[in-house]
Tab-separated table of C-alpha atoms in Angstrom:
chain	number	residue	atom	x	y	z
A	1	MET	CA	-104.193	64.463	-17.926
A	2	VAL	CA	-107.065	65.828	-15.831
A	3	VAL	CA	-109.103	68.566	-17.481
A	4	LYS	CA	-109.868	71.589	-15.291
A	5	VAL	CA	-113.275	73.239	-15.724
A	6	TYR	CA	-113.492	76.754	-14.300
A	7	GLY	CA	-116.931	78.094	-13.491
A	8	PRO	CA	-119.849	78.275	-11.061
A	9	ALA	CA	-122.500	75.582	-10.670
A	10	TYR	CA	-124.619	77.152	-13.382
A	11	ALA	CA	-125.823	75.904	-16.727
A	12	SER	CA	-122.838	76.533	-19.004
A	13	PRO	CA	-120.239	74.567	-17.003
A	14	LYS	CA	-122.819	71.771	-16.641
A	15	ARG	CA	-123.021	71.584	-20.436
A	16	VAL	CA	-119.258	71.033	-20.539
A	17	ILE	CA	-119.216	68.545	-17.678
A	18	VAL	CA	-121.945	66.314	-19.111
A	19	CYS	CA	-119.973	66.180	-22.368
A	20	LEU	CA	-116.792	65.203	-20.520
A	21	ILE	CA	-118.660	62.420	-18.741
A	22	GLU	CA	-120.139	61.163	-22.034
A	23	LYS	CA	-116.621	61.087	-23.483
A	24	GLN	CA	-115.169	59.401	-20.372
A	25	ILE	CA	-112.685	62.219	-19.806
A	26	GLU	CA	-111.293	62.732	-16.314
A	27	PHE	CA	-111.921	66.245	-14.994
A	28	GLU	CA	-112.002	68.436	-11.930
A	29	THR	CA	-114.050	71.569	-11.316
A	30	VAL	CA	-112.607	74.865	-10.106
A	31	PRO	CA	-115.345	77.054	-8.582
A	32	VAL	CA	-115.428	80.707	-9.614
A	33	ASP	CA	-117.803	82.915	-7.602
A	34	LEU	CA	-119.377	85.519	-9.871
A	35	VAL	CA	-121.111	87.296	-6.994
A	36	LYS	CA	-117.744	87.891	-5.326
A	37	GLY	CA	-116.241	88.957	-8.651
A	38	GLU	CA	-113.670	86.165	-8.712
A	39	ASN	CA	-113.916	86.145	-12.514
A	40	LYS	CA	-112.289	89.594	-12.449
A	41	ASN	CA	-109.319	88.569	-10.320
A	42	PRO	CA	-105.925	88.980	-12.038
A	43	GLU	CA	-105.186	85.258	-11.872
A	44	TYR	CA	-108.450	84.371	-13.589
A	45	LEU	CA	-108.018	87.100	-16.193
A	46	LYS	CA	-104.776	85.423	-17.211
A	47	LEU	CA	-106.925	82.492	-18.332
A	48	GLN	CA	-109.840	84.502	-19.756
A	49	PRO	CA	-108.998	88.183	-20.307
A	50	PHE	CA	-112.687	89.141	-20.622
A	51	GLY	CA	-113.741	87.463	-17.377
A	52	SER	CA	-116.340	85.140	-18.946
A	53	LEU	CA	-117.080	81.561	-17.965
A	54	PRO	CA	-116.514	78.670	-18.330
A	55	VAL	CA	-112.872	78.078	-19.216
A	56	ILE	CA	-111.113	74.748	-19.601
A	57	GLN	CA	-107.469	73.897	-19.117
A	58	ASP	CA	-106.306	70.736	-20.820
A	59	GLY	CA	-102.634	70.521	-19.990
A	60	ASP	CA	-101.037	73.565	-21.608
A	61	PHE	CA	-104.137	74.192	-23.738
A	62	THR	CA	-106.751	76.731	-22.602
A	63	LEU	CA	-110.061	77.259	-24.390
A	64	TYR	CA	-112.736	79.907	-24.071
A	65	GLY	CA	-115.028	81.821	-26.405
A	66	ILE	CA	-116.674	85.240	-26.677
A	67	ASP	CA	-119.345	84.754	-24.003
A	68	SER	CA	-120.271	82.126	-21.439
A	69	PHE	CA	-122.743	80.258	-23.639
A	70	ALA	CA	-120.704	80.369	-26.840
A	71	GLU	CA	-117.720	79.224	-24.796
A	72	SER	CA	-119.449	76.120	-23.490
A	73	ARG	CA	-120.588	75.117	-26.987
A	74	ALA	CA	-117.107	75.657	-28.406
A	75	ILE	CA	-115.690	73.503	-25.630
A	76	ILE	CA	-118.096	70.591	-26.151
A	77	ARG	CA	-117.391	70.649	-29.894
A	78	TYR	CA	-113.680	70.514	-29.158
A	79	TYR	CA	-113.926	67.463	-26.882
A	80	ALA	CA	-116.391	65.634	-29.102
A	81	GLU	CA	-113.918	66.004	-31.968
A	82	LYS	CA	-110.702	65.368	-30.036
A	83	TYR	CA	-112.038	62.199	-28.415
A	84	LYS	CA	-114.495	61.133	-31.102
A	85	SER	CA	-113.533	57.439	-30.813
A	86	GLN	CA	-113.840	57.458	-27.008
A	87	GLY	CA	-116.983	57.173	-24.894
A	88	THR	CA	-120.175	58.113	-26.707
A	89	THR	CA	-118.831	58.173	-30.261
A	90	ASP	CA	-121.682	59.776	-32.219
A	91	LEU	CA	-121.896	63.177	-30.500
A	92	LEU	CA	-120.940	64.900	-33.757
A	93	GLY	CA	-122.542	62.328	-36.063
A	94	ARG	CA	-120.966	59.576	-38.142
A	95	THR	CA	-121.192	61.139	-41.605
A	96	ILE	CA	-120.767	64.632	-43.008
A	97	GLU	CA	-124.540	64.836	-43.425
A	98	GLU	CA	-125.137	63.894	-39.795
A	99	ARG	CA	-122.494	66.409	-38.712
A	100	GLY	CA	-124.363	69.059	-40.658
A	101	LEU	CA	-127.605	68.254	-38.832
A	102	VAL	CA	-125.863	68.273	-35.451
A	103	GLU	CA	-124.444	71.717	-36.209
A	104	GLN	CA	-127.818	72.919	-37.503
A	105	TRP	CA	-129.644	71.962	-34.315
A	106	LEU	CA	-126.848	73.291	-32.115
A	107	GLU	CA	-127.413	76.622	-33.844
A	108	VAL	CA	-131.180	76.319	-33.326
A	109	GLU	CA	-130.548	75.711	-29.628
A	110	ALA	CA	-128.191	78.685	-29.410
A	111	HIS	CA	-130.266	81.214	-31.348
A	112	ASN	CA	-133.901	80.107	-30.997
A	113	PHE	CA	-134.244	77.979	-27.862
A	114	HIS	CA	-131.682	79.621	-25.607
A	115	PRO	CA	-132.670	83.328	-25.694
A	116	PRO	CA	-136.239	82.928	-24.365
A	117	ILE	CA	-135.404	80.210	-21.824
A	118	TYR	CA	-132.447	82.262	-20.593
A	119	GLN	CA	-134.706	85.280	-20.065
A	120	MET	CA	-137.147	83.112	-18.127
A	121	THR	CA	-134.361	81.625	-16.008
A	122	THR	CA	-132.929	85.054	-15.246
A	123	GLN	CA	-136.265	86.629	-14.373
A	124	ILE	CA	-137.783	83.742	-12.413
A	125	LEU	CA	-134.750	82.258	-10.657
A	126	PHE	CA	-131.779	84.607	-10.563
A	127	PHE	CA	-133.674	87.832	-9.884
A	128	ALA	CA	-135.534	86.147	-7.025
A	129	LYS	CA	-132.257	85.015	-5.463
A	130	ARG	CA	-131.029	88.606	-5.545
A	131	GLY	CA	-134.279	90.003	-4.200
A	132	LEU	CA	-135.038	91.841	-7.442
A	133	PRO	CA	-138.524	92.165	-8.953
A	134	ALA	CA	-139.252	90.046	-12.029
A	135	ASP	CA	-140.620	91.520	-15.243
A	136	GLU	CA	-143.853	89.550	-15.660
A	137	ASN	CA	-144.431	90.864	-19.189
A	138	LEU	CA	-140.988	89.703	-20.265
A	139	ILE	CA	-141.596	86.293	-18.683
A	140	LYS	CA	-144.888	85.942	-20.557
A	141	GLU	CA	-143.344	87.072	-23.839
A	142	SER	CA	-140.396	84.697	-23.418
A	143	GLU	CA	-142.677	81.771	-22.580
A	144	GLU	CA	-144.676	82.411	-25.746
A	145	LYS	CA	-141.491	82.504	-27.823
A	146	LEU	CA	-140.209	79.319	-26.220
A	147	GLY	CA	-143.536	77.611	-26.836
A	148	LYS	CA	-143.269	78.337	-30.553
A	149	VAL	CA	-139.753	76.886	-30.597
A	150	LEU	CA	-140.950	73.767	-28.796
A	151	ASP	CA	-143.719	73.384	-31.373
A	152	VAL	CA	-141.013	73.171	-34.038
A	153	TYR	CA	-139.214	70.592	-31.898
A	154	GLU	CA	-142.428	68.598	-31.563
A	155	GLU	CA	-142.713	68.371	-35.336
A	156	ARG	CA	-139.047	67.422	-35.724
A	157	LEU	CA	-139.154	64.802	-32.958
A	158	SER	CA	-142.240	63.191	-34.478
A	159	LYS	CA	-139.919	62.113	-37.296
A	160	SER	CA	-136.710	61.216	-35.438
A	161	LYS	CA	-135.821	60.066	-31.933
A	162	TYR	CA	-133.311	62.864	-31.430
A	163	LEU	CA	-132.887	66.296	-32.973
A	164	ALA	CA	-130.170	65.403	-35.476
A	165	GLY	CA	-131.491	61.909	-36.247
A	166	ASP	CA	-131.717	58.578	-34.493
A	167	PHE	CA	-128.574	59.125	-32.411
A	168	PHE	CA	-127.880	61.180	-29.267
A	169	SER	CA	-125.636	64.127	-30.139
A	170	LEU	CA	-124.337	67.455	-28.892
A	171	ALA	CA	-127.537	68.985	-30.265
A	172	ASP	CA	-129.528	67.128	-27.603
A	173	LEU	CA	-126.904	67.380	-24.874
A	174	SER	CA	-126.760	71.167	-25.168
A	175	HIS	CA	-130.409	71.456	-24.087
A	176	LEU	CA	-129.970	69.644	-20.769
A	177	PRO	CA	-128.979	72.415	-18.319
A	178	PHE	CA	-131.626	75.035	-19.062
A	179	THR	CA	-134.434	72.544	-19.695
A	180	GLN	CA	-133.679	71.146	-16.232
A	181	TYR	CA	-134.328	74.644	-14.847
A	182	LEU	CA	-137.579	74.786	-16.824
A	183	VAL	CA	-139.038	71.506	-15.539
A	184	GLY	CA	-137.546	71.889	-12.052
A	185	PRO	CA	-137.237	75.147	-10.128
A	186	MET	CA	-139.162	77.221	-12.702
A	187	GLU	CA	-142.106	74.817	-12.327
A	188	LYS	CA	-142.997	74.970	-16.025
A	189	GLU	CA	-142.790	71.278	-16.816
A	190	TYR	CA	-146.110	71.531	-18.659
A	191	MET	CA	-144.269	73.183	-21.535
A	192	ILE	CA	-142.524	69.844	-22.086
A	193	ARG	CA	-145.337	67.488	-21.094
A	194	ASP	CA	-147.931	69.180	-23.326
A	195	ARG	CA	-145.903	68.040	-26.342
A	196	LYS	CA	-145.871	64.256	-26.696
A	197	HIS	CA	-142.656	63.852	-28.670
A	198	VAL	CA	-140.755	66.588	-26.831
A	199	SER	CA	-141.788	64.905	-23.570
A	200	ALA	CA	-140.468	61.507	-24.698
A	201	TRP	CA	-137.234	63.126	-25.906
A	202	TRP	CA	-136.740	64.909	-22.592
A	203	ASP	CA	-137.354	61.723	-20.616
A	204	ASP	CA	-134.749	59.982	-22.756
A	205	ILE	CA	-131.956	62.538	-22.572
A	206	SER	CA	-132.526	63.588	-18.955
A	207	ASN	CA	-132.258	59.969	-17.805
A	208	ARG	CA	-128.850	59.409	-19.334
A	209	PRO	CA	-126.319	58.336	-16.672
A	210	SER	CA	-124.084	61.281	-17.589
A	211	TRP	CA	-126.761	63.851	-16.742
A	212	LYS	CA	-127.750	62.048	-13.559
A	213	LYS	CA	-124.085	62.216	-12.536
A	214	VAL	CA	-124.019	65.969	-13.175
A	215	LEU	CA	-127.100	66.443	-10.982
A	216	GLU	CA	-125.406	64.435	-8.243
A	217	LEU	CA	-122.362	66.702	-8.454
A	218	TYR	CA	-124.445	69.892	-8.285
């Protein structure tokens, strides 16, 4: 059964796709153009009545969440659990303690890392594409907040190779899409490189074959 991933070539569907590749799950992407409002078309609203992205169809099973970012994290948890003995097997950890740490750092990513980097991405990249002026004060404030989060990561990664321990997990995977924006088109790679252990961690996870495949696709 081929999994269908609905969504644009933005960060949240990429989070799902890299997980599917890690788990060796066959998939196809179904583009949904937000600018054209295709997420509000009646056919799409049958899949996701609130018009958010991404959505997955796995046979007769459809999964989405309350917003685009919560949805992608719910989806990667689902596939890591459903196919836990397939592909990369430790994405949720091997013990209940490891699972707890994976969930802890997924929550850190969602509630501490994501808000400031999302603001930066929106202001620096998306507003520019739409010809809208960026809020420089908000960018500066968000960069300061993100820096403080990365300082916590630096301390954590001085003690373990990955966020949840010495194994690559969803906690690490979930950082890939927006950190790629940070070091790439946002031209703020120094935020990673100025932190020795964060830099080594990023080099490790961003060079995984699964992520390289995602970048080839998009």
